[in-house]
Amino acid sequence: MNLLLSIKNLSKSFKSNSGEIKVIDNISLDIYNEFFVILGPSGCGKSTLLRIIAGVDKPTSGNIIFQTGKPPRFGFVFQFPSLIPWITVLENVAIVLKNMGIPKNEAEESAKKYLSIVGLSGFENVYPYELSGGMRQRVNLARALSVQPEILLMDEPFSNLDPLTAENLRAEILDIWLSNITPMKAIIMVTHSVDEAIFLADRIVILTPRPSKISNIVNVDLPRPRNRRSPEFEKIEDLVYSYVS
Ligand SMILES: Nc1ncnc2c1ncn2[C@@H]1O[C@H](COP(=O)(O)OP(=O)(O)OP(=O)(O)O)[C@@H](O)[C@H]1O
Ligand SMILES: [Mg+2]
């Protein structure tokens, strides 16, 4: 496995009326070309850590070292869907590409391609309010993939979906990841679901409650697609739960 980035002694505090709140407490991690999952309880600092990796928030101390010497291209799927309501689905994806300086025609062709990859062909010209929650999250995914990220960051992408829709989308993300149709080298995903983490990840880092430290790192060495009822899956589940609690 190739090392992509190293998180070195990273800490983060926020100032509040009642003083400083420490959210991340001295985390060090290496991330390789892998499906990497960050698992931890609500409020422990998972989204904060992901934002720091993306470079949209700064650590209080410590740093992130990228193997190539500079940050890779990131795609970001946010915890809460973030589509612009007054433009179409196609424009919601294409706008990101146009902002990168890609000509309109090319941006729209590319947007169509990624909408089709996430199963939304035929919905290019509808508005976000005409879509279900699951479809909106697919648009978010298409938008994140359309920038051809080297690292895809996903912040609880399934937690606001019903169980069936979430399960379908998990399978599709795995397909995209395993098919190599995009130049993605790693996925870093945040979740608080043990089951989801084991279903998807190559490795899981388990964080403690705030201020988050690393509780443990678990390798999930199971063939895909994974069978949740297999004894091997359940064994890893027991192990992860023992670190969570
Ligand atoms: N900009 C900010 N200013 C002040 N406090 C913040 C800020 N962002 C996050 N926090 C605090 O940092 C802590 C961690 O927040 P974060 O959103 O990273 O948690 P999380 O693990 O993603 O939680 P959840 O699972 O509920 O999404 C929380 O206590 C939150 O109130
Ligand atoms: Mg969060």
PDB file of C-alpha atoms and ligand atoms in Angstrom:
ATOM      1  CA  MET A   1       0.000   0.000   0.000  1.00  0.00           C
ATOM      2  CA  ASN A   2       1.189   3.506  -0.802  1.00  0.00           C
ATOM      3  CA  LEU A   3       1.292   6.112   1.913  1.00  0.00           C
ATOM      4  CA  LEU A   4      -0.756   9.173   0.900  1.00  0.00           C
ATOM      5  CA  LEU A   5      -0.747  11.365   3.972  1.00  0.00           C
ATOM      6  CA  SER A   6       0.419  11.452   7.573  1.00  0.00           C
ATOM      7  CA  ILE A   7      -1.441  13.229  10.332  1.00  0.00           C
ATOM      8  CA  LYS A   8       1.179  14.236  12.905  1.00  0.00           C
ATOM      9  CA  ASN A   9       0.370  15.086  16.540  1.00  0.00           C
ATOM     10  CA  LEU A  10      -2.776  16.908  15.540  1.00  0.00           C
ATOM     11  CA  SER A  11      -4.769  18.789  18.181  1.00  0.00           C
ATOM     12  CA  LYS A  12      -7.699  21.168  17.837  1.00  0.00           C
ATOM     13  CA  SER A  13      -9.403  23.411  20.366  1.00  0.00           C
ATOM     14  CA  PHE A  14     -12.281  25.831  19.908  1.00  0.00           C
ATOM     15  CA  LYS A  15     -12.745  28.971  21.968  1.00  0.00           C
ATOM     16  CA  SER A  16     -16.154  29.302  23.581  1.00  0.00           C
ATOM     17  CA  ASN A  17     -17.760  31.570  26.199  1.00  0.00           C
ATOM     18  CA  SER A  18     -16.835  29.087  28.891  1.00  0.00           C
ATOM     19  CA  GLY A  19     -13.192  28.894  27.755  1.00  0.00           C
ATOM     20  CA  GLU A  20     -11.364  26.595  25.394  1.00  0.00           C
ATOM     21  CA  ILE A  21     -12.868  23.267  24.368  1.00  0.00           C
ATOM     22  CA  LYS A  22     -10.362  20.663  23.307  1.00  0.00           C
ATOM     23  CA  VAL A  23     -11.876  18.583  20.521  1.00  0.00           C
ATOM     24  CA  ILE A  24      -8.944  16.623  19.083  1.00  0.00           C
ATOM     25  CA  ASP A  25      -6.121  15.544  21.352  1.00  0.00           C
ATOM     26  CA  ASN A  26      -2.845  14.627  19.712  1.00  0.00           C
ATOM     27  CA  ILE A  27      -3.891  12.300  16.888  1.00  0.00           C
ATOM     28  CA  SER A  28      -1.284  10.755  14.619  1.00  0.00           C
ATOM     29  CA  LEU A  29      -2.344   8.575  11.684  1.00  0.00           C
ATOM     30  CA  ASP A  30      -0.996   7.358   8.355  1.00  0.00           C
ATOM     31  CA  ILE A  31      -3.456   6.970   5.500  1.00  0.00           C
ATOM     32  CA  TYR A  32      -2.667   4.772   2.514  1.00  0.00           C
ATOM     33  CA  ASN A  33      -4.513   4.007  -0.712  1.00  0.00           C
ATOM     34  CA  GLU A  34      -7.441   2.427   1.087  1.00  0.00           C
ATOM     35  CA  PHE A  35     -11.043   2.807   2.180  1.00  0.00           C
ATOM     36  CA  PHE A  36     -10.416   4.375   5.564  1.00  0.00           C
ATOM     37  CA  VAL A  37     -13.208   4.882   8.086  1.00  0.00           C
ATOM     38  CA  ILE A  38     -13.197   7.219  11.085  1.00  0.00           C
ATOM     39  CA  LEU A  39     -15.598   5.857  13.701  1.00  0.00           C
ATOM     40  CA  GLY A  40     -16.508   7.704  16.877  1.00  0.00           C
ATOM     41  CA  PRO A  41     -19.373   8.932  19.049  1.00  0.00           C
ATOM     42  CA  SER A  42     -21.373  12.064  18.270  1.00  0.00           C
ATOM     43  CA  GLY A  43     -19.521  15.276  19.031  1.00  0.00           C
ATOM     44  CA  CYS A  44     -16.086  13.677  19.352  1.00  0.00           C
ATOM     45  CA  GLY A  45     -14.596  15.729  16.535  1.00  0.00           C
ATOM     46  CA  LYS A  46     -14.942  13.543  13.429  1.00  0.00           C
ATOM     47  CA  SER A  47     -16.232  16.311  11.152  1.00  0.00           C
ATOM     48  CA  THR A  48     -13.579  18.641  12.539  1.00  0.00           C
ATOM     49  CA  LEU A  49     -10.857  16.115  11.704  1.00  0.00           C
ATOM     50  CA  LEU A  50     -12.214  15.643   8.175  1.00  0.00           C
ATOM     51  CA  ARG A  51     -12.348  19.410   7.618  1.00  0.00           C
ATOM     52  CA  ILE A  52      -8.750  19.735   8.774  1.00  0.00           C
ATOM     53  CA  ILE A  53      -7.697  16.971   6.363  1.00  0.00           C
ATOM     54  CA  ALA A  54      -9.518  18.835   3.567  1.00  0.00           C
ATOM     55  CA  GLY A  55      -7.669  22.009   4.491  1.00  0.00           C
ATOM     56  CA  VAL A  56     -10.813  24.041   5.183  1.00  0.00           C
ATOM     57  CA  ASP A  57     -10.056  24.223   8.909  1.00  0.00           C
ATOM     58  CA  LYS A  58      -6.712  24.653  10.663  1.00  0.00           C
ATOM     59  CA  PRO A  59      -5.352  22.529  13.507  1.00  0.00           C
ATOM     60  CA  THR A  60      -4.381  24.248  16.766  1.00  0.00           C
ATOM     61  CA  SER A  61      -1.160  22.259  16.711  1.00  0.00           C
ATOM     62  CA  GLY A  62       0.338  19.464  14.658  1.00  0.00           C
ATOM     63  CA  ASN A  63       0.119  19.129  10.910  1.00  0.00           C
ATOM     64  CA  ILE A  64      -0.657  16.958   7.910  1.00  0.00           C
ATOM     65  CA  ILE A  65       2.103  15.856   5.613  1.00  0.00           C
ATOM     66  CA  PHE A  66       1.180  14.873   2.080  1.00  0.00           C
ATOM     67  CA  GLN A  67       3.418  12.339   0.432  1.00  0.00           C
ATOM     68  CA  THR A  68       3.561  14.310  -2.823  1.00  0.00           C
ATOM     69  CA  GLY A  69       4.510  17.479  -0.964  1.00  0.00           C
ATOM     70  CA  LYS A  70       1.230  19.213  -1.693  1.00  0.00           C
ATOM     71  CA  PRO A  71      -2.441  18.570  -0.887  1.00  0.00           C
ATOM     72  CA  PRO A  72      -4.153  16.235  -3.366  1.00  0.00           C
ATOM     73  CA  ARG A  73      -7.415  17.092  -5.059  1.00  0.00           C
ATOM     74  CA  PHE A  74     -10.227  16.364  -2.594  1.00  0.00           C
ATOM     75  CA  GLY A  75     -13.896  15.633  -3.216  1.00  0.00           C
ATOM     76  CA  PHE A  76     -16.130  16.309  -0.224  1.00  0.00           C
ATOM     77  CA  VAL A  77     -19.543  14.794   0.515  1.00  0.00           C
ATOM     78  CA  PHE A  78     -20.952  16.783   3.415  1.00  0.00           C
ATOM     79  CA  GLN A  79     -22.871  15.478   6.396  1.00  0.00           C
ATOM     80  CA  PHE A  80     -25.906  17.500   5.312  1.00  0.00           C
ATOM     81  CA  PRO A  81     -26.888  17.701   1.616  1.00  0.00           C
ATOM     82  CA  SER A  82     -25.925  21.062   0.227  1.00  0.00           C
ATOM     83  CA  LEU A  83     -27.516  21.585  -3.180  1.00  0.00           C
ATOM     84  CA  ILE A  84     -28.433  24.979  -4.576  1.00  0.00           C
ATOM     85  CA  PRO A  85     -32.252  24.902  -4.745  1.00  0.00           C
ATOM     86  CA  TRP A  86     -32.836  27.273  -7.683  1.00  0.00           C
ATOM     87  CA  ILE A  87     -30.632  25.524 -10.249  1.00  0.00           C
ATOM     88  CA  THR A  88     -31.086  22.111 -11.857  1.00  0.00           C
ATOM     89  CA  VAL A  89     -29.364  18.895 -10.858  1.00  0.00           C
ATOM     90  CA  LEU A  90     -27.037  19.147 -13.865  1.00  0.00           C
ATOM     91  CA  GLU A  91     -26.125  22.741 -13.019  1.00  0.00           C
ATOM     92  CA  ASN A  92     -25.516  21.782  -9.367  1.00  0.00           C
ATOM     93  CA  VAL A  93     -22.788  19.411 -10.508  1.00  0.00           C
ATOM     94  CA  ALA A  94     -21.468  21.494 -13.408  1.00  0.00           C
ATOM     95  CA  ILE A  95     -21.122  24.668 -11.324  1.00  0.00           C
ATOM     96  CA  VAL A  96     -18.236  23.193  -9.354  1.00  0.00           C
ATOM     97  CA  LEU A  97     -16.398  22.376 -12.575  1.00  0.00           C
ATOM     98  CA  LYS A  98     -17.121  25.797 -14.101  1.00  0.00           C
ATOM     99  CA  ASN A  99     -15.714  27.362 -10.936  1.00  0.00           C
ATOM    100  CA  MET A 100     -12.536  25.394 -11.611  1.00  0.00           C
ATOM    101  CA  GLY A 101     -12.308  27.097 -15.004  1.00  0.00           C
ATOM    102  CA  ILE A 102     -13.639  24.235 -17.119  1.00  0.00           C
ATOM    103  CA  PRO A 103     -15.628  25.508 -20.152  1.00  0.00           C
ATOM    104  CA  LYS A 104     -19.435  25.221 -19.898  1.00  0.00           C
ATOM    105  CA  ASN A 105     -19.903  22.461 -22.509  1.00  0.00           C
ATOM    106  CA  GLU A 106     -17.180  20.314 -21.081  1.00  0.00           C
ATOM    107  CA  ALA A 107     -18.394  20.883 -17.509  1.00  0.00           C
ATOM    108  CA  GLU A 108     -21.906  19.810 -18.482  1.00  0.00           C
ATOM    109  CA  GLU A 109     -20.694  16.705 -20.338  1.00  0.00           C
ATOM    110  CA  SER A 110     -18.674  15.718 -17.321  1.00  0.00           C
ATOM    111  CA  ALA A 111     -21.582  16.436 -14.960  1.00  0.00           C
ATOM    112  CA  LYS A 112     -23.790  14.150 -17.098  1.00  0.00           C
ATOM    113  CA  LYS A 113     -21.207  11.401 -16.932  1.00  0.00           C
ATOM    114  CA  TYR A 114     -20.971  11.485 -13.131  1.00  0.00           C
ATOM    115  CA  LEU A 115     -24.744  11.751 -12.724  1.00  0.00           C
ATOM    116  CA  SER A 116     -25.012   8.599 -14.790  1.00  0.00           C
ATOM    117  CA  ILE A 117     -22.368   6.850 -12.652  1.00  0.00           C
ATOM    118  CA  VAL A 118     -24.486   7.485  -9.548  1.00  0.00           C
ATOM    119  CA  GLY A 119     -27.648   6.294 -11.320  1.00  0.00           C
ATOM    120  CA  LEU A 120     -29.276   9.645 -12.047  1.00  0.00           C
ATOM    121  CA  SER A 121     -29.417   9.644 -15.849  1.00  0.00           C
ATOM    122  CA  GLY A 122     -32.666  11.280 -16.899  1.00  0.00           C
ATOM    123  CA  PHE A 123     -32.804  13.594 -13.879  1.00  0.00           C
ATOM    124  CA  GLU A 124     -30.401  16.237 -15.194  1.00  0.00           C
ATOM    125  CA  ASN A 125     -33.028  18.896 -15.708  1.00  0.00           C
ATOM    126  CA  VAL A 126     -35.028  18.572 -12.503  1.00  0.00           C
ATOM    127  CA  TYR A 127     -34.615  20.768  -9.435  1.00  0.00           C
ATOM    128  CA  PRO A 128     -33.381  19.481  -6.068  1.00  0.00           C
ATOM    129  CA  TYR A 129     -36.841  19.819  -4.445  1.00  0.00           C
ATOM    130  CA  GLU A 130     -38.159  17.285  -6.968  1.00  0.00           C
ATOM    131  CA  LEU A 131     -35.735  14.633  -5.694  1.00  0.00           C
ATOM    132  CA  SER A 132     -35.932  12.246  -2.770  1.00  0.00           C
ATOM    133  CA  GLY A 133     -33.342  12.474   0.020  1.00  0.00           C
ATOM    134  CA  GLY A 134     -31.432   9.527  -1.403  1.00  0.00           C
ATOM    135  CA  MET A 135     -31.357  11.072  -4.880  1.00  0.00           C
ATOM    136  CA  ARG A 136     -30.097  14.362  -3.451  1.00  0.00           C
ATOM    137  CA  GLN A 137     -27.307  12.535  -1.715  1.00  0.00           C
ATOM    138  CA  ARG A 138     -26.452  10.892  -5.067  1.00  0.00           C
ATOM    139  CA  VAL A 139     -26.178  14.359  -6.611  1.00  0.00           C
ATOM    140  CA  ASN A 140     -23.813  15.320  -3.803  1.00  0.00           C
ATOM    141  CA  LEU A 141     -21.771  12.236  -4.569  1.00  0.00           C
ATOM    142  CA  ALA A 142     -21.748  12.986  -8.316  1.00  0.00           C
ATOM    143  CA  ARG A 143     -20.548  16.491  -7.539  1.00  0.00           C
ATOM    144  CA  ALA A 144     -17.736  15.234  -5.320  1.00  0.00           C
ATOM    145  CA  LEU A 145     -16.686  12.632  -7.933  1.00  0.00           C
ATOM    146  CA  SER A 146     -16.877  15.062 -10.858  1.00  0.00           C
ATOM    147  CA  VAL A 147     -13.794  16.959  -9.699  1.00  0.00           C
ATOM    148  CA  GLN A 148     -11.931  13.640 -10.131  1.00  0.00           C
ATOM    149  CA  PRO A 149     -10.631  13.646  -6.576  1.00  0.00           C
ATOM    150  CA  GLU A 150      -7.563  11.730  -5.560  1.00  0.00           C
ATOM    151  CA  ILE A 151      -9.084  11.461  -2.101  1.00  0.00           C
ATOM    152  CA  LEU A 152     -12.829  11.356  -1.528  1.00  0.00           C
ATOM    153  CA  LEU A 153     -13.882  12.631   1.901  1.00  0.00           C
ATOM    154  CA  MET A 154     -17.353  11.642   3.059  1.00  0.00           C
ATOM    155  CA  ASP A 155     -18.928  12.866   6.284  1.00  0.00           C
ATOM    156  CA  GLU A 156     -21.678  10.452   7.354  1.00  0.00           C
ATOM    157  CA  PRO A 157     -23.061  10.327   3.816  1.00  0.00           C
ATOM    158  CA  PHE A 158     -25.747   7.762   4.649  1.00  0.00           C
ATOM    159  CA  SER A 159     -26.932   8.834   8.077  1.00  0.00           C
ATOM    160  CA  ASN A 160     -29.859  10.941   6.863  1.00  0.00           C
ATOM    161  CA  LEU A 161     -31.211   8.245   4.548  1.00  0.00           C
ATOM    162  CA  ASP A 162     -33.693   5.467   5.156  1.00  0.00           C
ATOM    163  CA  PRO A 163     -32.038   2.048   5.677  1.00  0.00           C
ATOM    164  CA  LEU A 164     -32.833   0.638   2.227  1.00  0.00           C
ATOM    165  CA  THR A 165     -31.659   3.714   0.332  1.00  0.00           C
ATOM    166  CA  ALA A 166     -28.541   3.869   2.478  1.00  0.00           C
ATOM    167  CA  GLU A 167     -27.768   0.218   1.761  1.00  0.00           C
ATOM    168  CA  ASN A 168     -28.139   0.727  -2.015  1.00  0.00           C
ATOM    169  CA  LEU A 169     -25.898   3.757  -1.960  1.00  0.00           C
ATOM    170  CA  ARG A 170     -23.264   1.947   0.112  1.00  0.00           C
ATOM    171  CA  ALA A 171     -23.174  -0.807  -2.505  1.00  0.00           C
ATOM    172  CA  GLU A 172     -22.810   1.764  -5.274  1.00  0.00           C
ATOM    173  CA  ILE A 173     -19.988   3.584  -3.572  1.00  0.00           C
ATOM    174  CA  LEU A 174     -18.200   0.286  -3.137  1.00  0.00           C
ATOM    175  CA  ASP A 175     -18.729  -0.483  -6.834  1.00  0.00           C
ATOM    176  CA  ILE A 176     -17.294   2.892  -7.823  1.00  0.00           C
ATOM    177  CA  TRP A 177     -14.368   2.415  -5.455  1.00  0.00           C
ATOM    178  CA  LEU A 178     -13.586  -1.131  -6.641  1.00  0.00           C
ATOM    179  CA  SER A 179     -14.164  -0.466 -10.353  1.00  0.00           C
ATOM    180  CA  ASN A 180     -11.350   2.065 -10.767  1.00  0.00           C
ATOM    181  CA  ILE A 181     -13.495   4.199 -13.086  1.00  0.00           C
ATOM    182  CA  THR A 182     -12.288   7.277 -11.233  1.00  0.00           C
ATOM    183  CA  PRO A 183      -8.721   8.245 -10.288  1.00  0.00           C
ATOM    184  CA  MET A 184      -9.546   7.972  -6.576  1.00  0.00           C
ATOM    185  CA  LYS A 185      -6.677   6.699  -4.460  1.00  0.00           C
ATOM    186  CA  ALA A 186      -8.454   6.707  -1.112  1.00  0.00           C
ATOM    187  CA  ILE A 187     -11.804   7.230   0.512  1.00  0.00           C
ATOM    188  CA  ILE A 188     -11.869   8.671   4.026  1.00  0.00           C
ATOM    189  CA  MET A 189     -15.332   8.316   5.497  1.00  0.00           C
ATOM    190  CA  VAL A 190     -16.738   9.383   8.848  1.00  0.00           C
ATOM    191  CA  THR A 191     -19.475   7.369  10.520  1.00  0.00           C
ATOM    192  CA  HIS A 192     -20.842   6.442  13.922  1.00  0.00           C
ATOM    193  CA  SER A 193     -22.192   3.134  12.675  1.00  0.00           C
ATOM    194  CA  VAL A 194     -20.075   0.103  13.584  1.00  0.00           C
ATOM    195  CA  ASP A 195     -21.902  -2.039  11.041  1.00  0.00           C
ATOM    196  CA  GLU A 196     -21.354   0.445   8.218  1.00  0.00           C
ATOM    197  CA  ALA A 197     -17.688   0.820   9.100  1.00  0.00           C
ATOM    198  CA  ILE A 198     -17.058  -2.935   8.950  1.00  0.00           C
ATOM    199  CA  PHE A 199     -19.141  -3.339   5.790  1.00  0.00           C
ATOM    200  CA  LEU A 200     -17.091  -0.761   3.886  1.00  0.00           C
ATOM    201  CA  ALA A 201     -13.655  -0.207   5.350  1.00  0.00           C
ATOM    202  CA  ASP A 202     -10.220  -1.619   4.779  1.00  0.00           C
ATOM    203  CA  ARG A 203      -9.227  -0.041   8.102  1.00  0.00           C
ATOM    204  CA  ILE A 204     -11.182   1.619  10.866  1.00  0.00           C
ATOM    205  CA  VAL A 205      -9.820   4.124  13.349  1.00  0.00           C
ATOM    206  CA  ILE A 206     -11.929   4.232  16.489  1.00  0.00           C
ATOM    207  CA  LEU A 207     -11.931   7.543  18.320  1.00  0.00           C
ATOM    208  CA  THR A 208     -12.716   8.123  21.987  1.00  0.00           C
ATOM    209  CA  PRO A 209     -15.373  10.611  23.156  1.00  0.00           C
ATOM    210  CA  ARG A 210     -14.248  14.278  23.114  1.00  0.00           C
ATOM    211  CA  PRO A 211     -11.462  15.230  23.226  1.00  0.00           C
ATOM    212  CA  SER A 212     -10.882  12.522  20.668  1.00  0.00           C
ATOM    213  CA  LYS A 213      -7.829  10.347  20.849  1.00  0.00           C
ATOM    214  CA  ILE A 214      -7.217   7.139  18.948  1.00  0.00           C
ATOM    215  CA  SER A 215      -8.774   4.251  20.838  1.00  0.00           C
ATOM    216  CA  ASN A 216      -7.696   1.610  18.316  1.00  0.00           C
ATOM    217  CA  ILE A 217      -7.177   0.833  14.656  1.00  0.00           C
ATOM    218  CA  VAL A 218      -8.830  -2.292  13.241  1.00  0.00           C
ATOM    219  CA  ASN A 219      -7.997  -3.996   9.940  1.00  0.00           C
ATOM    220  CA  VAL A 220     -11.017  -5.424   8.158  1.00  0.00           C
ATOM    221  CA  ASP A 221      -9.524  -8.187   6.118  1.00  0.00           C
ATOM    222  CA  LEU A 222     -12.743  -9.682   4.720  1.00  0.00           C
ATOM    223  CA  PRO A 223     -13.562 -10.327   1.056  1.00  0.00           C
ATOM    224  CA  ARG A 224     -16.223  -8.121  -0.546  1.00  0.00           C
ATOM    225  CA  PRO A 225     -19.183  -8.089  -0.783  1.00  0.00           C
ATOM    226  CA  ARG A 226     -19.221  -8.711   2.958  1.00  0.00           C
ATOM    227  CA  ASN A 227     -21.709 -10.918   4.639  1.00  0.00           C
ATOM    228  CA  ARG A 228     -22.907  -9.330   7.872  1.00  0.00           C
ATOM    229  CA  ARG A 229     -24.061 -12.706   9.152  1.00  0.00           C
ATOM    230  CA  SER A 230     -20.739 -14.456   8.694  1.00  0.00           C
ATOM    231  CA  PRO A 231     -18.882 -15.447  11.865  1.00  0.00           C
ATOM    232  CA  GLU A 232     -15.841 -13.458  10.634  1.00  0.00           C
ATOM    233  CA  PHE A 233     -17.933 -10.279  10.328  1.00  0.00           C
ATOM    234  CA  GLU A 234     -19.425 -10.808  13.764  1.00  0.00           C
ATOM    235  CA  LYS A 235     -16.021 -11.410  15.264  1.00  0.00           C
ATOM    236  CA  ILE A 236     -14.771  -8.036  13.985  1.00  0.00           C
ATOM    237  CA  GLU A 237     -18.023  -6.456  15.185  1.00  0.00           C
ATOM    238  CA  ASP A 238     -17.391  -7.765  18.714  1.00  0.00           C
ATOM    239  CA  LEU A 239     -13.832  -6.487  18.569  1.00  0.00           C
ATOM    240  CA  VAL A 240     -14.861  -3.003  17.403  1.00  0.00           C
ATOM    241  CA  TYR A 241     -17.619  -2.779  20.030  1.00  0.00           C
ATOM    242  CA  SER A 242     -15.098  -3.692  22.697  1.00  0.00           C
ATOM    243  CA  TYR A 243     -13.034  -0.647  21.693  1.00  0.00           C
ATOM    244  CA  VAL A 244     -16.059   1.666  21.352  1.00  0.00           C
ATOM    245  CA  SER A 245     -17.403   1.002  24.811  1.00  0.00           C
TER     246      SER A 245
HETATM  247  N1  LIG B   1     -16.594  26.116  14.656  1.00  0.00           N
HETATM  248  C1  LIG B   1     -16.750  25.645  15.903  1.00  0.00           C
HETATM  249  N2  LIG B   1     -16.729  26.459  16.980  1.00  0.00           N
HETATM  250  C2  LIG B   1     -16.854  25.976  18.226  1.00  0.00           C
HETATM  251  N3  LIG B   1     -17.026  24.669  18.519  1.00  0.00           N
HETATM  252  C3  LIG B   1     -17.072  23.808  17.500  1.00  0.00           C
HETATM  253  C4  LIG B   1     -16.935  24.243  16.133  1.00  0.00           C
HETATM  254  N4  LIG B   1     -17.008  23.150  15.333  1.00  0.00           N
HETATM  255  C5  LIG B   1     -17.192  22.099  16.160  1.00  0.00           C
HETATM  256  N5  LIG B   1     -17.224  22.483  17.452  1.00  0.00           N
HETATM  257  C6  LIG B   1     -17.359  21.597  18.624  1.00  0.00           C
HETATM  258  O1  LIG B   1     -16.418  20.564  18.491  1.00  0.00           O
HETATM  259  C7  LIG B   1     -16.969  19.320  18.891  1.00  0.00           C
HETATM  260  C8  LIG B   1     -16.815  18.312  17.784  1.00  0.00           C
HETATM  261  O2  LIG B   1     -17.621  18.694  16.680  1.00  0.00           O
HETATM  262  P1  LIG B   1     -17.691  17.819  15.350  1.00  0.00           P
HETATM  263  O3  LIG B   1     -18.728  18.424  14.488  1.00  0.00           O
HETATM  264  O4  LIG B   1     -16.329  17.659  14.798  1.00  0.00           O
HETATM  265  O5  LIG B   1     -18.187  16.420  15.959  1.00  0.00           O
HETATM  266  P2  LIG B   1     -18.619  15.081  15.206  1.00  0.00           P
HETATM  267  O6  LIG B   1     -17.809  13.973  15.798  1.00  0.00           O
HETATM  268  O7  LIG B   1     -18.580  15.265  13.742  1.00  0.00           O
HETATM  269  O8  LIG B   1     -20.133  14.908  15.720  1.00  0.00           O
HETATM  270  P3  LIG B   1     -21.410  14.275  14.949  1.00  0.00           P
HETATM  271  O9  LIG B   1     -21.198  12.787  14.957  1.00  0.00           O
HETATM  272  O10 LIG B   1     -22.556  14.654  15.838  1.00  0.00           O
HETATM  273  O11 LIG B   1     -21.475  14.858  13.585  1.00  0.00           O
HETATM  274  C9  LIG B   1     -18.406  19.604  19.305  1.00  0.00           C
HETATM  275  O12 LIG B   1     -18.448  19.705  20.692  1.00  0.00           O
HETATM  276  C10 LIG B   1     -18.707  20.936  18.657  1.00  0.00           C
HETATM  277  O13 LIG B   1     -19.599  21.662  19.447  1.00  0.00           O
HETATM  278 MG    MG B   2     -20.027  15.359  12.295  1.00  0.00          MG
END
